[in-house]
């Protein structure tokens, strides 16, 4: 009975540390791209956006787990990248959207290189469906499934799948008939 309680407490602590590790990885990657990082519930987001550019992390959502005291845990990560754009022309706003998309790709690529991350999958980047703040911003939302190991001994032995960014100047080769 005591062993089961200890095992449960250790497992819960590992999962909390994994969530904190993931949030720290997102914060580090966003900060490296010169974004101010915020992590708050959605209802407080607009009140806290007072500096641009800002990376706003929606609370991380648990998806599934494999194992009890060690294994893999998968979370859904949604990150909004927001830039001030009140006085930009339509062409400038479009150019900024492309830049933000590249930044989102770079951020998730950096997350995929973290030692605890096994995979970053199903990355979707799209314009924000509604304003995050009412300041005339351009915002892109990036959502991905991120799988991590929650036992340190697995970091080095697990099969790692990393995110690969396709260069923007990539052109596929066309075979002649």
Tab-separated table of N, CA, C and O in Angstrom, residues 27 35 38 43 58 70-71 104 119 131 143 154:
chain	number	residue	atom	x	y	z
A	27	UNK	N	9.041	28.540	-23.909
A	27	UNK	CA	9.486	29.881	-23.525
A	27	UNK	C	10.880	30.176	-24.062
A	27	UNK	O	11.128	31.247	-24.608
A	35	UNK	N	10.567	37.133	-28.815
A	35	UNK	CA	9.175	37.330	-28.399
A	35	UNK	C	9.123	37.449	-26.883
A	35	UNK	O	9.810	36.718	-26.179
A	38	UNK	N	4.264	34.947	-22.703
A	38	UNK	CA	3.170	34.984	-21.737
A	38	UNK	C	2.489	33.620	-21.745
A	38	UNK	O	2.293	33.039	-22.804
A	43	UNK	N	-8.933	33.929	-21.036
A	43	UNK	CA	-9.725	35.080	-20.597
A	43	UNK	C	-8.875	36.263	-20.130
A	43	UNK	O	-9.352	37.387	-20.054
A	58	UNK	N	-1.246	29.175	-24.774
A	58	UNK	CA	-2.497	28.713	-24.186
A	58	UNK	C	-2.138	27.594	-23.210
A	58	UNK	O	-1.184	26.842	-23.468
A	70	UNK	N	7.505	5.576	-15.945
A	70	UNK	CA	8.344	6.091	-17.014
A	70	UNK	C	7.689	5.730	-18.340
A	70	UNK	O	6.966	4.755	-18.456
A	71	UNK	N	7.946	6.553	-19.313
A	71	UNK	CA	7.338	6.338	-20.616
A	71	UNK	C	7.237	7.633	-21.385
A	71	UNK	O	8.105	8.505	-21.269
A	104	UNK	N	7.141	30.740	-36.280
A	104	UNK	CA	6.464	29.603	-35.642
A	104	UNK	C	7.162	28.287	-36.000
A	104	UNK	O	7.376	27.435	-35.130
A	119	UNK	N	8.975	13.807	-30.077
A	119	UNK	CA	8.404	14.173	-31.368
A	119	UNK	C	7.544	15.428	-31.271
A	119	UNK	O	6.924	15.673	-30.243
A	131	UNK	N	-9.349	38.286	-32.834
A	131	UNK	CA	-8.278	39.093	-32.233
A	131	UNK	C	-7.939	38.601	-30.821
A	131	UNK	O	-8.827	38.265	-30.053
A	143	UNK	N	-0.408	25.118	-33.537
A	143	UNK	CA	-0.804	24.038	-32.636
A	143	UNK	C	-0.098	22.759	-33.083
A	143	UNK	O	-0.056	22.463	-34.275
A	154	UNK	N	15.214	7.610	-20.125
A	154	UNK	CA	14.729	7.324	-21.468
A	154	UNK	C	15.189	8.359	-22.496
A	154	UNK	O	15.141	8.113	-23.680
